[in-house]
Amino acid sequence: MSGNKILVTGGAGYIGSHVVQQLRNTGRNVVILDNLSTGFHQAAQDTELIIGDTGDKALVNQLLKDHAIGAVMHFAAHTIVPESVSDPLKYYGNNTCCTRNLLECCARHGVKHFIFSSTAAVYGIPGEGLAREDTPPNPINPYGTSKLMSEWMLRDLSAATDLTHVVLRYFNVAGSDPQGHIGQSTRKATLLTKVACEAALGIRDHVAIFGTDYPTPDGTGVRDYIHVEDLANAHLMALDYLEQGGESNTFNCGYGHGYSVREVLDMVARINGAPLHIKELPRRAGDPPSLIADAGRIRTTLGWHPKHDNLEQIVTTALNWERKLLQDDFRNQ
Ligand code: UD1
């Protein structure tokens, strides 16, 4: 029999750890499953951590049974787009096949609710750069396809069983816990805000701008940057929604407006108080000029109201976390 405990896969990773912290702060009972391939033991803080894979059927079955899991939040995944292009089976293996395994175990143990970390990458290059949940998905890389296939498995499983689910499609997640307990510790990061903060602190020699000739106001790519704390809160609201009987649904997670690469870099330089060493390079393959969420559905259906829709806050918390990593050498503990 399932109970009220929540399983968070990938809960020792960047986004998962922020969600676990918020769940714990609201008194929820949580257990983490993470193989620590990109996550960190410290990010789990004092939450129970089981080290293992979502693809390990025996382990997952035992865990769901022993903990009487009622809801699953599934973050564990590979997330680097260029890597998915060069090694697609790695992405289909982990993001699709392991998710199928997890879903099979959930169905077997009567898990009631499932919240799935999906991505704006399912949209590919939407017209006008604006993506609505009903924009036909058209991923342009295996990462986006691997996530979309999992969305479809969830849709079909929910139609066939009592499971209800929410798919959250993340736009550009950035920033860190304002209290400074957790943040983005990923090694060899490729995400703009992280790379720019590392360059600001001298961890990297420079930050590149990939493309200055896009049809955007300043010629650089435009993205919808969402603070990780607001994104984490969307997960809690999605779970409340399902627990109150809400039907399965898909929500974009973004603010509905964007910033250019130059605007992000200007903000990092201003907050750090020193100019950045910037190299202007050609466009990166597969990058849409602009990708912004139509963010109405999550606000009207879940009543989600972001608290950190502010680039200065996003960059300030990201820079503070980078400074902390430098001081503590958190990743090598
Ligand atoms: C990220 C997500 C992807 C999601 C997308 C939604 C990951 C790994 N990727 O990809 O899942 O679908 O947001 O929009 O989580 N840039 C530079 N220099 C750099 C790095 C990036 O100029 O060193 C530019 C890019 O060309 C792009 C923008 O910055 O215009 C953002 O890039 P990045 O931070 O890598 O995120 P996305 O590729 O948008």
XYZ file of C-alpha atoms and ligand atoms in Angstrom:
372
model
C 0.000 0.000 0.000
C 1.306 3.431 -0.874
C 1.401 6.165 1.774
C 2.359 9.824 1.838
C 6.121 9.568 1.538
C 7.729 11.131 -1.533
C 10.534 9.556 -3.539
C 12.773 12.131 -5.209
C 15.062 10.598 -7.828
C 18.071 12.786 -8.549
C 17.486 14.585 -5.243
C 21.219 15.138 -4.756
C 21.422 17.101 -8.018
C 21.000 20.796 -8.704
C 17.229 21.133 -9.125
C 16.237 18.039 -7.152
C 18.122 19.205 -4.048
C 16.282 22.551 -4.063
C 12.961 20.707 -4.286
C 13.912 18.350 -1.436
C 14.874 21.310 0.745
C 11.501 22.982 0.128
C 9.592 19.729 0.694
C 11.402 19.209 4.003
C 10.737 22.829 5.007
C 7.021 22.163 4.598
C 7.240 19.033 6.750
C 7.016 16.455 3.977
C 8.513 13.018 4.370
C 11.133 12.412 1.673
C 13.605 9.777 0.552
C 16.171 10.397 -2.218
C 17.388 7.915 -4.818
C 20.510 9.181 -6.563
C 23.485 7.386 -8.104
C 25.711 10.427 -7.433
C 26.935 10.406 -11.044
C 26.424 14.156 -11.213
C 24.858 14.776 -7.802
C 26.658 15.337 -4.502
C 26.203 13.654 -1.157
C 26.286 17.030 0.601
C 23.385 18.332 -1.504
C 21.099 15.752 0.127
C 21.853 17.462 3.468
C 20.171 15.389 6.207
C 17.541 13.740 3.981
C 17.733 9.962 3.700
C 19.768 9.116 0.595
C 19.751 5.755 -1.146
C 22.592 5.468 -3.625
C 21.500 3.615 -6.740
C 19.960 3.744 -10.201
C 16.383 4.258 -11.290
C 17.064 1.432 -13.756
C 17.692 -1.058 -10.938
C 14.297 -2.766 -10.784
C 14.969 -4.816 -7.656
C 16.202 -1.761 -5.753
C 13.342 0.493 -6.876
C 10.672 -2.142 -6.105
C 12.107 -2.650 -2.627
C 12.342 1.079 -2.005
C 8.759 1.806 -3.087
C 7.528 -1.023 -0.858
C 9.662 -0.343 2.232
C 8.902 3.388 2.242
C 5.247 3.076 1.164
C 5.865 5.742 -1.471
C 2.747 7.676 -2.517
C 4.338 10.131 -4.966
C 7.462 10.222 -7.098
C 9.323 13.276 -8.367
C 11.671 12.167 -11.097
C 14.735 14.366 -11.702
C 17.448 11.754 -12.327
C 18.564 12.248 -15.938
C 21.383 13.246 -18.243
C 20.928 16.848 -19.381
C 23.742 17.974 -21.681
C 22.425 18.612 -25.171
C 25.708 18.304 -27.183
C 26.540 15.072 -25.346
C 23.114 13.700 -26.302
C 23.975 14.350 -29.943
C 27.294 12.500 -29.750
C 26.061 9.670 -27.491
C 22.292 9.318 -28.080
C 21.936 5.827 -26.599
C 23.266 7.088 -23.266
C 20.322 9.510 -23.227
C 17.691 7.039 -24.406
C 19.070 4.519 -21.896
C 18.933 6.730 -18.843
C 16.232 9.273 -19.670
C 13.820 6.934 -21.436
C 14.531 3.277 -20.543
C 15.234 3.951 -16.841
C 12.096 6.093 -16.662
C 10.136 3.193 -18.134
C 11.569 0.934 -15.447
C 10.654 3.406 -12.723
C 7.111 3.713 -14.099
C 6.689 -0.050 -14.190
C 7.682 -0.230 -10.515
C 5.343 2.682 -9.682
C 2.433 0.925 -11.387
C 3.211 -2.283 -9.511
C 3.250 -0.584 -6.113
C 0.248 1.701 -6.651
C 2.132 5.011 -6.567
C -0.572 7.668 -6.862
C 1.192 10.705 -8.312
C 4.207 11.296 -10.543
C 5.920 14.616 -11.275
C 8.262 14.553 -14.228
C 11.153 16.915 -15.009
C 10.853 17.655 -18.681
C 12.386 20.386 -20.761
C 11.693 23.189 -23.209
C 13.957 21.159 -25.516
C 10.849 19.144 -26.467
C 9.691 22.175 -28.497
C 12.739 22.426 -30.762
C 12.534 25.782 -32.524
C 8.970 27.069 -32.085
C 7.687 29.805 -34.381
C 8.148 33.354 -32.972
C 10.313 31.840 -30.219
C 7.266 31.446 -27.958
C 6.289 27.963 -26.757
C 2.831 27.039 -25.450
C 2.084 23.677 -23.900
C -0.046 22.829 -26.928
C 2.674 23.854 -29.414
C 3.400 20.583 -31.242
C 6.628 19.164 -29.819
C 9.441 18.867 -32.336
C 12.739 18.207 -30.538
C 15.941 18.815 -32.483
C 18.273 16.749 -30.303
C 18.194 13.317 -28.589
C 17.995 14.960 -25.159
C 14.657 16.566 -26.052
C 13.428 13.383 -27.736
C 14.419 11.198 -24.777
C 12.340 13.407 -22.468
C 9.407 13.606 -24.865
C 9.267 9.804 -25.076
C 8.992 9.688 -21.293
C 6.200 12.262 -21.397
C 4.341 9.963 -23.762
C 4.868 6.900 -21.584
C 3.457 8.820 -18.637
C 0.463 10.004 -20.654
C -0.335 6.441 -21.695
C 0.221 4.945 -18.237
C -2.026 7.560 -16.633
C -4.722 6.789 -19.201
C -4.502 3.076 -18.380
C -4.239 3.260 -14.558
C -5.155 5.424 -11.562
C -1.810 7.245 -11.673
C -2.009 11.008 -12.155
C 0.976 13.050 -13.264
C 2.319 16.502 -13.958
C 4.945 17.177 -16.611
C 6.998 20.299 -15.913
C 8.856 21.655 -18.939
C 11.777 23.687 -17.645
C 13.134 26.691 -19.482
C 16.586 28.063 -18.489
C 17.077 27.257 -14.824
C 19.602 29.373 -12.928
C 20.484 30.771 -9.498
C 20.696 29.003 -6.165
C 19.213 28.799 -2.685
C 19.433 32.358 -1.241
C 20.514 30.864 2.138
C 23.577 29.404 0.418
C 23.123 25.781 1.534
C 22.889 24.296 -1.956
C 23.490 25.368 -5.556
C 24.688 24.210 -8.930
C 27.891 22.232 -8.423
C 28.008 20.510 -11.818
C 31.482 19.917 -13.163
C 32.283 21.038 -16.735
C 29.107 23.108 -16.811
C 27.887 24.430 -20.151
C 24.990 26.599 -18.986
C 25.473 30.304 -19.606
C 24.936 31.675 -16.091
C 27.237 29.091 -14.508
C 29.953 29.544 -17.141
C 29.739 33.341 -16.811
C 29.995 33.191 -12.995
C 33.015 30.874 -13.261
C 34.663 33.307 -15.703
C 33.900 36.225 -13.360
C 35.715 34.478 -10.512
C 38.708 33.433 -12.623
C 37.826 29.718 -12.657
C 37.686 30.043 -16.450
C 39.730 32.291 -18.649
C 36.736 33.711 -20.532
C 33.092 33.283 -21.434
C 32.056 32.858 -25.063
C 29.055 34.413 -26.777
C 27.819 31.845 -29.269
C 26.446 34.008 -32.062
C 26.068 37.775 -32.324
C 24.063 37.805 -35.560
C 20.702 36.441 -34.394
C 17.526 38.325 -35.313
C 17.169 39.549 -31.710
C 17.466 43.124 -30.341
C 21.225 42.876 -29.631
C 22.029 39.954 -31.956
C 22.593 37.380 -29.168
C 20.349 34.476 -28.125
C 17.364 35.183 -25.882
C 16.180 32.763 -23.175
C 13.623 32.642 -20.377
C 15.772 32.363 -17.212
C 13.884 30.991 -14.192
C 15.250 31.021 -10.640
C 15.659 27.493 -9.260
C 13.714 28.414 -6.082
C 10.648 29.382 -8.137
C 11.011 26.221 -10.195
C 11.276 24.129 -7.020
C 8.135 25.749 -5.676
C 6.287 24.795 -8.882
C 6.957 21.136 -7.989
C 5.392 21.523 -4.542
C 2.362 23.229 -6.071
C 2.076 20.498 -8.702
C 2.038 17.852 -5.982
C -0.613 19.738 -3.983
C -2.661 20.000 -7.162
C -2.503 16.248 -7.814
C -3.186 15.401 -4.166
C -6.293 17.572 -4.310
C -7.569 15.555 -7.271
C -6.191 17.615 -10.170
C -6.060 15.793 -13.479
C -2.834 14.981 -15.297
C -1.383 18.064 -16.942
C 1.677 19.665 -18.551
C 3.065 23.065 -17.533
C 5.760 25.317 -18.913
C 8.115 26.562 -16.212
C 9.383 29.967 -17.224
C 8.534 33.606 -16.546
C 7.240 34.430 -20.020
C 9.960 36.946 -20.881
C 13.608 36.661 -21.763
C 17.098 38.122 -21.534
C 19.811 38.089 -24.152
C 23.248 36.560 -23.618
C 24.703 40.078 -23.470
C 22.187 41.157 -20.831
C 23.136 38.168 -18.686
C 26.867 38.842 -19.082
C 26.404 42.558 -18.332
C 24.595 41.641 -15.127
C 27.312 39.207 -14.038
C 30.005 41.844 -14.658
C 28.037 44.543 -12.821
C 27.353 42.397 -9.749
C 30.900 41.085 -9.663
C 32.222 44.638 -10.062
C 34.675 43.834 -12.862
C 34.477 43.426 -16.633
C 34.282 39.896 -18.025
C 36.702 38.511 -20.562
C 34.319 37.766 -23.450
C 35.034 36.031 -26.763
C 32.539 36.377 -29.591
C 32.240 33.047 -31.411
C 29.992 31.714 -34.197
C 26.558 30.307 -33.411
C 26.405 26.997 -31.529
C 24.731 24.197 -33.497
C 21.107 23.588 -32.582
C 20.524 26.836 -30.663
C 17.218 28.576 -31.394
C 17.509 32.395 -31.597
C 14.896 32.849 -28.909
C 12.987 30.499 -26.586
C 10.392 31.956 -24.246
C 7.630 30.226 -22.297
C 4.015 31.043 -22.658
C 3.662 30.842 -18.893
C -0.061 31.376 -18.407
C -1.249 27.835 -17.704
C 0.880 27.222 -14.601
C -0.269 30.507 -13.082
C -3.969 29.975 -13.728
C -4.129 26.233 -12.981
C -1.647 25.900 -10.114
C -1.812 29.484 -8.827
C 1.991 29.677 -9.108
C 3.380 33.151 -8.397
C 7.139 33.462 -8.840
C 9.071 35.361 -6.174
C 12.439 35.703 -7.897
C 11.570 36.968 -11.378
C 14.577 39.259 -11.353
C 17.844 38.764 -13.235
C 19.829 40.574 -10.560
C 18.643 38.083 -7.912
C 19.324 35.128 -10.172
C 22.867 36.256 -10.892
C 23.569 37.339 -7.305
C 22.636 33.928 -5.886
C 24.544 32.126 -8.669
C 27.685 34.194 -8.010
C 27.416 33.715 -4.243
C 27.229 29.961 -4.737
C 30.279 29.978 -7.026
C 32.221 31.898 -4.360
C 31.175 29.352 -1.752
C 32.305 26.479 -3.979
C 35.682 28.160 -4.348
C 36.045 28.599 -0.586
C 34.801 25.192 0.526
C 35.909 23.107 -2.411
C 32.497 21.505 -1.799
C 32.825 19.220 -4.807
C 35.942 17.490 -3.602
C 34.777 16.630 -0.117
C 18.924 24.975 -21.558
C 18.718 23.556 -21.104
C 17.774 22.844 -22.026
C 16.477 23.633 -22.154
C 16.781 25.048 -22.592
C 15.508 25.866 -22.606
C 20.441 22.221 -20.002
C 21.768 21.534 -20.158
N 19.982 22.861 -21.103
O 19.621 24.947 -22.807
O 17.473 21.588 -21.478
O 15.679 23.037 -23.165
O 17.689 25.632 -21.653
O 15.738 27.115 -23.186
O 19.855 22.238 -18.948
N 25.580 30.600 -24.480
C 26.690 31.350 -24.755
N 27.865 31.004 -24.170
C 27.985 29.930 -23.323
C 26.849 29.168 -23.033
C 25.654 29.520 -23.637
O 26.631 32.326 -25.527
O 29.101 29.653 -22.837
C 24.281 31.015 -25.046
C 23.591 29.951 -25.896
O 24.005 30.043 -27.235
C 22.127 30.331 -25.672
C 22.098 30.855 -24.231
O 23.431 31.243 -23.948
O 21.744 31.388 -26.521
C 21.668 29.809 -23.209
O 22.456 28.617 -23.417
P 22.561 27.493 -22.264
O 22.756 28.141 -20.949
O 23.603 26.520 -22.727
O 21.122 26.834 -22.244
P 20.257 26.245 -23.456
O 21.097 25.766 -24.572
O 19.208 27.274 -23.776
